[in-house]
Amino acid sequence: MPRRRLSERQIERIERIQERRRRHLSERTQAVLAEVEETQPQEGLVVVRHGANLAVEDSAGQVHHCLARQNIGHPVCGDRVVWQPTGPGQGVVTAVLPRGAVLSRPDYAGRDKALAANLTQVVVVLAPKPEPSEYLLDQYLVAAENMGVATLILGNKMDLLDRAGRDALREAFAHYAAIGYRTAWLSLREDRDLSPATRHLAGHTSILVGQSGVGKSSLIQARLPHREIQIVRLSQATGLGRHTTSATTCYRLPEGGYLIDSPGVRSFRLGDIPLADLERGFRDIAPYLGHCRFANCRHEQEPDCAVKAAVAEGKVHPARLATFRHLAASLEGRAG
Ligand SMILES: Nc1nc2c(ncn2[C@@H]2O[C@H](COP(=O)(O)OP(=O)(O)OP(=O)(O)O)[C@@H](O)[C@H]2O)c(=O)[nH]1
Ligand SMILES: [Mg+2]
Ligand SMILES: [Zn+2]
């Protein structure tokens, strides 16, 4: 994937604009803070973040439109926070509680930006159309491995294929199941019972990722009959109107747990992660690394390559090695 680099001047310009916004916002926040009476601090969950606007759900399930106090970092969807009401349906966030697993990706300047916090599962959604990208899938899996969370590969839109097509698609992803990744196949359009696929969501805080058009938002809609109501509530809370759907949003599942829909993750790519993290991210290849004849083996044409031997023995799928080599080479390119 080409890495889009902005020029120094472009980055400076963006930062100037952001600084101006921050100043403006800080004035607004100060004004709000001045009005905070002696209200009781409460714990809440960030369900939407849109720029500086946060929708925070309280323990009773009510959503409040909040601004964040300066210098508390950048709360994101899924963050547990401390907040205080400032008026009906409004409040100010005064602290972000310690985070669990975070999914982040590089911003325009290559710095890691958190997308969602306190995740326990990454759900990679794919479909016959748009054509699945194993390269993208593998990058999500590397991220999930390093976050230490569960993963689920969810193939949707199976109604688009005939029987042979379905078998072929499952077969094409069978090597992921063979290395321990849970996979499930469904059609949100045709299946009456979604539970064989969606039972893996209960109790988890899952972020849905995957190419545009694979059916992430449709899954939320199917799982949450009251989604529209929630969206209206969130929209009122954030003042975002219908555009809430374009921001990362956290939905409470009726069976317990949360689903996070993130349109922003479509163009996911790994940041400048250390090589060791990349290696750990390939659970099938990792055991063979360090066992090649040459310490700096690239697992290409070198003799006595333990990884190539594993491929030859059918223990590592060649496509996985291809992705690994590609990602390792691009990390090297960045470092140099
Ligand atoms: N044929 C078929 N179409 C589906 C199915 N599930 C969803 N779709 C359609 O696929 C299209 C895209 O679905 P979305 O849920 O918006 O996809 P998304 O992953 O949220 O896409 P982005 O928000 O752009 O990242 C919609 O027109 C859905 O109606 C399915 O099981 N079968
Ligand atoms: Mg969507
Ligand atoms: Zn090797």
Coordinates of C-alpha atoms and ligand atoms in Angstrom, one line a residue:
M1 CA 0.0 0.0 0.0
P2 CA 1.5 3.4 -0.9
R3 CA 2.2 5.5 2.1
R4 CA 0.8 9.0 1.7
R5 CA 3.2 11.5 3.0
L6 CA 2.2 15.1 3.3
S7 CA 4.8 17.8 2.9
E8 CA 6.2 19.7 5.9
R9 CA 4.2 22.8 4.8
Q10 CA 1.0 20.9 4.5
I11 CA 1.5 19.4 8.0
E12 CA 2.3 22.8 9.4
R13 CA -0.8 24.2 7.8
I14 CA -3.0 21.5 9.2
E15 CA -1.5 21.9 12.7
R16 CA -2.1 25.7 12.6
I17 CA -5.7 25.1 11.9
Q18 CA -5.9 22.5 14.6
E19 CA -4.3 24.8 17.1
R20 CA -6.8 27.5 16.3
R21 CA -9.6 25.1 16.8
R22 CA -8.1 23.9 20.1
R23 CA -7.8 27.5 21.4
H24 CA -11.4 28.2 20.4
L25 CA -12.5 25.0 22.0
S26 CA -10.6 25.6 25.2
E27 CA -12.3 29.0 25.6
R28 CA -15.7 27.2 25.2
T29 CA -14.7 24.5 27.7
Q30 CA -13.5 27.1 30.2
A31 CA -16.9 28.8 29.9
V32 CA -18.7 25.5 30.5
L33 CA -16.4 24.6 33.4
A34 CA -17.2 27.9 35.1
E35 CA -20.7 26.7 35.3
V36 CA -20.0 23.4 36.8
E37 CA -21.6 23.6 40.1
E38 CA -20.8 21.1 42.9
T39 CA -22.2 18.3 40.8
Q40 CA -21.3 14.7 41.7
P41 CA -18.6 13.2 39.4
Q42 CA -19.9 10.1 37.6
E43 CA -18.5 7.3 35.5
G44 CA -19.5 7.1 31.9
L45 CA -18.8 5.5 28.6
V46 CA -17.8 7.5 25.5
V47 CA -20.2 6.2 22.8
V48 CA -19.4 8.7 20.0
R49 CA -16.6 11.2 19.6
H50 CA -16.8 13.7 16.8
G51 CA -13.9 16.1 17.1
A52 CA -14.2 17.7 20.5
N53 CA -17.8 16.6 21.0
L54 CA -18.4 13.5 23.0
A55 CA -21.5 11.6 23.6
V56 CA -21.2 10.0 27.1
E57 CA -23.6 7.2 28.3
D58 CA -24.2 7.2 32.0
S59 CA -24.9 4.1 34.1
A60 CA -28.7 4.4 33.4
G61 CA -28.1 4.4 29.7
Q62 CA -28.8 8.1 29.2
V63 CA -26.6 9.9 26.7
H64 CA -25.1 13.3 27.5
H65 CA -23.4 15.8 25.2
C66 CA -20.0 16.5 26.8
L67 CA -16.9 18.5 26.1
A68 CA -13.6 17.3 27.5
R69 CA -11.5 19.3 30.0
Q70 CA -8.2 20.3 28.5
N71 CA -5.1 18.2 29.3
I72 CA -6.8 15.0 29.9
G73 CA -5.7 13.5 26.6
H74 CA -8.1 12.6 23.8
P75 CA -11.0 10.4 24.9
V76 CA -12.2 8.1 22.1
C77 CA -15.2 5.8 21.6
G78 CA -15.1 3.0 24.2
D79 CA -13.3 5.1 26.8
R80 CA -14.5 5.0 30.4
V81 CA -14.5 8.5 31.7
V82 CA -15.3 10.6 34.7
W83 CA -17.7 13.4 33.9
Q84 CA -19.9 16.0 35.6
P85 CA -23.2 17.3 34.5
T86 CA -23.3 21.0 33.6
G87 CA -27.0 21.2 32.6
P88 CA -29.8 19.0 31.2
G89 CA -28.2 16.4 28.9
Q90 CA -24.8 18.2 29.1
G91 CA -21.6 17.7 30.9
V92 CA -17.9 18.0 31.0
V93 CA -15.4 15.1 31.0
T94 CA -12.8 15.6 33.6
A95 CA -10.7 12.4 33.4
V96 CA -10.2 9.3 31.2
L97 CA -9.9 6.1 33.1
P98 CA -7.0 3.7 32.4
R99 CA -7.5 2.0 29.0
G100 CA -7.4 -1.6 28.0
A101 CA -6.7 -2.6 24.4
V102 CA -6.8 0.3 21.9
L103 CA -7.0 0.1 18.1
S104 CA -5.0 2.9 16.5
R105 CA -3.8 3.8 13.1
P106 CA -1.5 6.5 11.7
D107 CA -2.9 9.9 11.0
Y108 CA -2.0 12.2 8.1
A109 CA 1.5 12.9 9.7
G110 CA 2.2 9.2 10.5
R111 CA 1.5 9.5 14.2
D112 CA -0.6 6.8 15.8
K113 CA -4.1 7.9 16.7
A114 CA -6.5 5.9 18.8
L115 CA -9.8 4.9 17.1
A116 CA -11.5 3.0 19.9
A117 CA -10.5 1.9 23.4
N118 CA -11.2 -1.0 25.8
L119 CA -11.8 -3.5 23.0
T120 CA -11.9 -7.2 23.7
Q121 CA -12.4 -8.3 20.1
V122 CA -11.6 -7.3 16.5
V123 CA -14.2 -8.5 14.0
V124 CA -12.9 -8.4 10.4
V125 CA -15.9 -8.4 8.1
L126 CA -15.5 -9.4 4.5
A127 CA -17.7 -10.4 1.6
P128 CA -17.6 -11.8 -2.0
K129 CA -18.0 -8.2 -3.1
P130 CA -16.0 -6.0 -2.7
E131 CA -13.4 -8.7 -3.4
P132 CA -11.7 -9.7 -0.1
S133 CA -8.2 -8.5 0.5
E134 CA -6.1 -11.0 2.5
Y135 CA -3.4 -8.3 2.7
L136 CA -5.8 -6.1 4.6
L137 CA -7.1 -9.0 6.7
D138 CA -3.5 -9.9 7.7
Q139 CA -2.8 -6.4 8.8
Y140 CA -5.9 -6.3 11.0
L141 CA -4.8 -9.7 12.5
V142 CA -1.4 -8.3 13.3
A143 CA -3.0 -5.4 15.1
A144 CA -5.3 -7.7 17.0
E145 CA -2.5 -10.1 18.0
N146 CA -0.5 -7.1 19.4
M147 CA -3.6 -5.8 21.2
G148 CA -4.0 -9.2 22.8
V149 CA -7.7 -9.4 21.9
A150 CA -9.9 -12.1 20.4
T151 CA -10.6 -12.1 16.6
L152 CA -13.5 -13.1 14.4
I153 CA -13.4 -13.3 10.6
L154 CA -17.0 -12.8 9.5
G155 CA -17.9 -13.5 5.9
N156 CA -21.1 -11.8 4.9
K157 CA -23.3 -11.6 1.7
M158 CA -23.1 -15.3 1.1
D159 CA -26.4 -15.0 -0.8
L160 CA -24.4 -13.5 -3.7
L161 CA -22.8 -16.8 -4.4
D162 CA -24.1 -20.2 -5.5
R163 CA -23.2 -23.3 -3.6
A164 CA -19.9 -23.9 -5.4
G165 CA -19.0 -20.2 -5.0
R166 CA -19.7 -20.4 -1.2
D167 CA -17.5 -23.5 -0.9
A168 CA -14.7 -21.9 -2.8
L169 CA -14.8 -18.8 -0.6
R170 CA -14.8 -20.8 2.6
E171 CA -12.0 -22.9 1.2
A172 CA -10.0 -19.8 0.3
F173 CA -10.1 -18.8 4.0
A174 CA -9.8 -22.2 5.5
H175 CA -6.1 -21.7 6.4
Y176 CA -7.1 -19.0 8.8
A177 CA -9.3 -21.4 10.7
A178 CA -6.5 -23.9 10.6
I179 CA -4.2 -21.5 12.6
G180 CA -6.9 -20.9 15.1
Y181 CA -8.8 -17.9 13.9
R182 CA -12.6 -18.2 14.3
T183 CA -14.4 -17.8 11.1
A184 CA -18.2 -17.6 10.5
W185 CA -20.2 -17.1 7.3
L186 CA -23.6 -15.6 6.9
S187 CA -26.0 -13.6 4.8
L188 CA -27.5 -10.6 6.6
R189 CA -30.0 -10.4 3.8
E190 CA -31.2 -14.1 3.8
D191 CA -30.4 -15.8 7.0
R192 CA -33.3 -16.0 9.4
D193 CA -31.1 -17.0 12.3
L194 CA -27.9 -15.0 12.6
S195 CA -26.9 -16.5 15.9
P196 CA -24.4 -19.1 14.6
A197 CA -22.3 -16.2 13.5
T198 CA -23.2 -13.5 16.0
R199 CA -23.1 -15.6 19.2
H200 CA -19.3 -14.8 19.1
L201 CA -20.2 -11.1 19.8
A202 CA -22.0 -11.6 23.2
G203 CA -20.2 -10.1 26.1
H204 CA -17.4 -8.6 24.0
T205 CA -16.6 -5.1 23.1
S206 CA -16.0 -5.7 19.4
I207 CA -14.9 -3.3 16.8
L208 CA -16.2 -4.0 13.2
V209 CA -13.5 -3.4 10.6
G210 CA -13.3 -4.2 6.9
Q211 CA -13.6 -2.7 3.5
S212 CA -16.4 -0.3 2.6
G213 CA -19.6 -2.1 1.6
V214 CA -19.0 -5.4 3.3
G215 CA -22.0 -4.9 5.6
K216 CA -20.6 -3.6 9.0
S217 CA -23.4 -1.1 9.5
S218 CA -25.9 -3.6 8.2
L219 CA -24.8 -6.0 10.9
I220 CA -25.4 -3.4 13.6
Q221 CA -28.8 -2.7 12.1
A222 CA -29.6 -6.4 12.2
R223 CA -28.4 -6.9 15.8
L224 CA -30.0 -3.7 17.1
P225 CA -33.6 -3.3 16.2
H226 CA -33.6 -0.1 18.2
R227 CA -30.6 1.3 16.4
E228 CA -32.5 4.1 14.9
I229 CA -33.7 5.2 18.3
Q230 CA -30.2 5.1 19.6
I231 CA -28.9 7.1 16.7
V232 CA -31.5 9.8 17.2
R233 CA -30.5 9.8 20.9
L234 CA -26.9 10.1 20.1
S235 CA -27.5 12.7 17.5
Q236 CA -29.4 14.8 20.0
A237 CA -26.6 14.3 22.5
T238 CA -23.8 15.3 20.1
G239 CA -25.7 17.8 18.0
L240 CA -24.4 16.0 15.0
G241 CA -27.7 15.3 13.3
R242 CA -27.7 12.4 10.9
H243 CA -24.0 12.6 10.4
T244 CA -23.4 10.5 13.5
T245 CA -23.1 7.5 11.4
S246 CA -19.9 8.8 9.9
A247 CA -18.2 8.9 13.3
T248 CA -16.9 5.8 15.2
T249 CA -19.9 4.8 17.3
C250 CA -20.4 2.3 20.2
Y251 CA -23.7 0.4 20.4
R252 CA -24.9 -1.6 23.4
L253 CA -25.9 -5.2 22.5
P254 CA -29.1 -6.5 23.9
E255 CA -27.3 -9.7 25.0
G256 CA -24.5 -7.8 26.7
G257 CA -21.4 -6.2 25.3
Y258 CA -20.9 -3.6 22.7
L259 CA -20.4 -3.3 18.9
I260 CA -18.4 -0.5 17.6
D261 CA -19.0 0.6 13.9
S262 CA -16.1 2.5 12.5
P263 CA -16.2 3.7 8.9
G264 CA -12.8 5.3 9.4
V265 CA -11.1 1.9 9.6
R266 CA -11.7 1.2 5.9
S267 CA -8.3 2.4 4.9
F268 CA -6.5 0.8 7.7
R269 CA -2.8 0.3 7.6
L270 CA -0.2 -0.6 10.2
G271 CA 1.9 2.2 11.6
D272 CA 5.7 2.1 12.0
I273 CA 5.5 -0.9 14.3
P274 CA 8.7 -2.7 15.5
L275 CA 9.7 -5.8 13.5
A276 CA 9.2 -7.8 16.6
D277 CA 5.5 -6.8 16.7
L278 CA 5.1 -7.7 13.1
E279 CA 6.6 -11.1 13.8
R280 CA 4.4 -11.7 16.8
G281 CA 1.5 -10.7 14.6
F282 CA 1.9 -13.8 12.4
R283 CA 1.1 -16.6 14.9
D284 CA 1.7 -19.2 12.2
I285 CA 5.1 -17.9 11.1
A286 CA 6.5 -16.7 14.4
P287 CA 7.5 -20.2 15.6
Y288 CA 9.9 -20.6 12.7
L289 CA 11.6 -17.3 12.8
G290 CA 15.1 -17.4 14.2
H291 CA 15.6 -20.9 12.9
C292 CA 16.9 -20.1 9.4
R293 CA 20.6 -20.6 8.5
F294 CA 21.1 -16.8 8.1
A295 CA 20.1 -14.5 11.0
N296 CA 19.0 -11.8 8.5
C297 CA 17.1 -14.3 6.3
R298 CA 14.4 -12.7 4.2
H299 CA 12.8 -16.1 3.6
E300 CA 13.1 -15.7 -0.2
Q301 CA 15.9 -17.6 -2.0
E302 CA 18.1 -18.2 1.0
P303 CA 19.2 -21.8 1.6
D304 CA 18.1 -23.6 4.8
C305 CA 15.2 -21.2 5.4
A306 CA 13.0 -22.6 8.2
V307 CA 10.0 -20.5 7.1
K308 CA 10.2 -21.7 3.5
A309 CA 10.5 -25.3 4.8
A310 CA 7.4 -24.8 6.8
V311 CA 5.6 -23.6 3.7
A312 CA 6.8 -26.6 1.8
E313 CA 5.5 -28.9 4.5
G314 CA 2.1 -27.1 4.4
K315 CA 2.4 -25.7 7.8
V316 CA 2.4 -22.1 6.6
H317 CA 0.2 -20.9 3.8
P318 CA 2.2 -19.3 1.0
A319 CA -0.1 -16.2 0.9
R320 CA 0.6 -15.5 4.6
L321 CA 4.3 -15.6 4.0
A322 CA 3.9 -13.3 1.0
T323 CA 2.1 -10.7 3.2
F324 CA 4.6 -11.1 5.9
R325 CA 7.5 -10.5 3.5
H326 CA 5.8 -7.5 2.0
L327 CA 5.0 -5.9 5.4
A328 CA 8.5 -6.6 6.7
A329 CA 10.1 -5.0 3.6
S330 CA 7.9 -1.9 3.9
L331 CA 8.9 -1.5 7.6
E332 CA 12.5 -1.8 6.5
G333 CA 11.9 0.8 3.8
R334 CA 10.5 3.2 6.4
A335 CA 13.3 2.7 8.8
G336 CA 16.0 3.4 6.2
Ligands
LIG1 N1 -26.6 -9.1 -1.0 C1 -26.3 -8.7 0.2 N2 -26.2 -7.4 0.5 C2 -25.9 -7.0 1.7 C3 -25.8 -7.9 2.8 N3 -25.5 -7.2 3.9 C4 -25.4 -5.9 3.6 N4 -25.7 -5.8 2.2 C5 -25.7 -4.5 1.5 O1 -24.4 -4.1 1.3 C6 -24.4 -2.6 1.2 C7 -23.3 -2.1 2.1 O2 -23.6 -2.4 3.5 P1 -23.1 -1.5 4.7 O3 -23.6 -2.2 5.9 O4 -23.5 -0.1 4.5 O5 -21.5 -1.6 4.6 P2 -20.4 -1.1 5.5 O6 -19.4 -2.2 5.7 O7 -21.0 -0.5 6.7 O8 -19.7 0.0 4.6 P3 -19.0 1.4 5.1 O9 -19.8 2.1 6.1 O10 -18.8 2.2 3.8 O11 -17.6 1.0 5.6 C8 -25.8 -2.2 1.6 O12 -26.5 -1.8 0.4 C9 -26.4 -3.4 2.2 O13 -27.8 -3.5 2.0 C10 -26.0 -9.3 2.5 O14 -26.0 -10.2 3.3 N5 -26.3 -9.6 1.2
MG2 MG -21.0 1.5 7.5
ZN3 ZN 14.2 -17.8 6.3

